[in-house]
Amino acid sequence: MEFNTLLLFALTVLPLICTPGPDILFISSQGLSGGMKSAWIANAGVISGYLTHALLSALGLAALVSASPMLFHLLKWVGVFYISYLAARMLISACQKGQLALDASKTSHLFRKGFLTSFLNPKGLLVYLAILPNFIDNHNDIATQSLLLSGIFITTCLIIYGLLGTFFAYIGLKGGLSEKRRRCNDGIAGGLLTFAALNLALN
């Protein structure tokens, strides 16, 4: 593929990647409440969801989801309820005294939560259905082109989400993990996830 085509694709998906959505808000909330390690584990989970989308797209299953309004909306609302559940957990934690909502023993679950957050977001599938095909030359190897474009999209997500997660981890830990600050961080994180759920439900 020509470099100009790859660059144009990267510039096209960049605004979509940077727009606050369930994935960004989930990673940010984990960084804010759990620190750097939590942010990067959540980021890895989210990226794994995108990798799965890429695989499903290659197998043609993504087109099936897009062609079936019922299946598409089912996937969307499962995502809404799941993110709402995560938000409720964070908000409840903010109202409770005691240990952190996210400690070292719970970080193993963040990868799974990150995966489900991105996998259950139907907008991820639409990147492969509505945008990526426009940059593929039908006269050349379609599979190779698709994998290359998917790699650009996923790598850009990894970098931007990682930077955002690191930033929010720094903000969350800057003043120390006092009880008051922990509850405040959990409350803000819960608010971010609530916003993500509402945004997904209304779009």
Coordinates of C-alpha atoms in Angstrom, one line a residue, residues 125-199:
L125 CA -17.0 -3.1 14.6
L126 CA -18.1 -0.2 12.4
V127 CA -14.5 1.0 12.0
Y128 CA -13.8 -2.2 10.1
L129 CA -17.1 -2.0 8.2
A130 CA -17.6 1.7 7.3
I131 CA -14.1 3.1 7.2
L132 CA -11.4 0.5 6.6
P133 CA -12.9 -0.9 3.3
N134 CA -12.7 2.6 1.7
F135 CA -8.9 2.4 1.9
I136 CA -8.5 -1.1 0.4
D137 CA -7.5 -1.5 -3.2
N138 CA -9.5 -4.5 -4.6
H139 CA -6.8 -5.2 -7.2
N140 CA -4.3 -6.1 -4.5
D141 CA -4.2 -8.6 -1.6
I142 CA -7.2 -7.6 0.4
A143 CA -6.3 -9.6 3.5
T144 CA -2.8 -8.1 3.8
Q145 CA -4.1 -4.6 3.3
S146 CA -6.8 -5.2 5.9
L147 CA -4.3 -6.5 8.5
L148 CA -2.0 -3.5 7.8
L149 CA -4.8 -1.0 8.3
S150 CA -6.0 -2.8 11.4
G151 CA -2.5 -2.7 12.8
I152 CA -2.3 1.0 12.3
F153 CA -5.7 1.5 14.1
I154 CA -4.9 -0.8 17.0
T155 CA -1.4 0.6 17.5
T156 CA -2.7 4.1 17.5
C157 CA -5.3 3.1 20.1
L158 CA -2.7 1.4 22.2
I159 CA -0.5 4.5 22.3
I160 CA -3.2 7.1 22.9
Y161 CA -5.1 5.1 25.5
G162 CA -1.8 4.3 27.2
L163 CA -0.9 8.0 27.4
L164 CA -4.3 8.9 28.8
G165 CA -4.3 6.1 31.3
T166 CA -0.8 7.1 32.5
F167 CA -1.9 10.7 32.8
F168 CA -4.9 9.9 34.9
A169 CA -2.9 7.5 37.0
Y170 CA -0.5 10.4 37.7
I171 CA -3.4 12.6 38.6
G172 CA -4.9 10.0 40.9
L173 CA -1.7 9.3 42.7
K174 CA -0.2 12.8 42.8
G175 CA -1.7 13.6 46.2
G176 CA -1.3 10.2 47.7
L177 CA -4.0 7.5 48.4
S178 CA -5.6 9.0 51.4
E179 CA -9.1 7.8 52.3
K180 CA -10.7 11.1 51.3
R181 CA -8.8 11.2 48.0
R182 CA -9.5 7.5 47.2
R183 CA -13.2 8.0 47.6
C184 CA -13.0 11.2 45.5
N185 CA -11.1 9.3 42.8
D186 CA -13.6 6.5 42.8
G187 CA -16.5 8.9 42.6
I188 CA -14.9 10.7 39.6
A189 CA -14.1 7.3 38.0
G190 CA -17.7 6.2 38.5
G191 CA -18.9 9.4 36.9
L192 CA -16.7 8.9 33.9
L193 CA -18.2 5.4 33.4
T194 CA -21.7 6.6 33.9
F195 CA -21.1 9.2 31.2
A196 CA -19.7 6.4 28.9
A197 CA -22.8 4.3 29.5
L198 CA -25.1 7.2 28.7
N199 CA -23.1 8.2 25.6

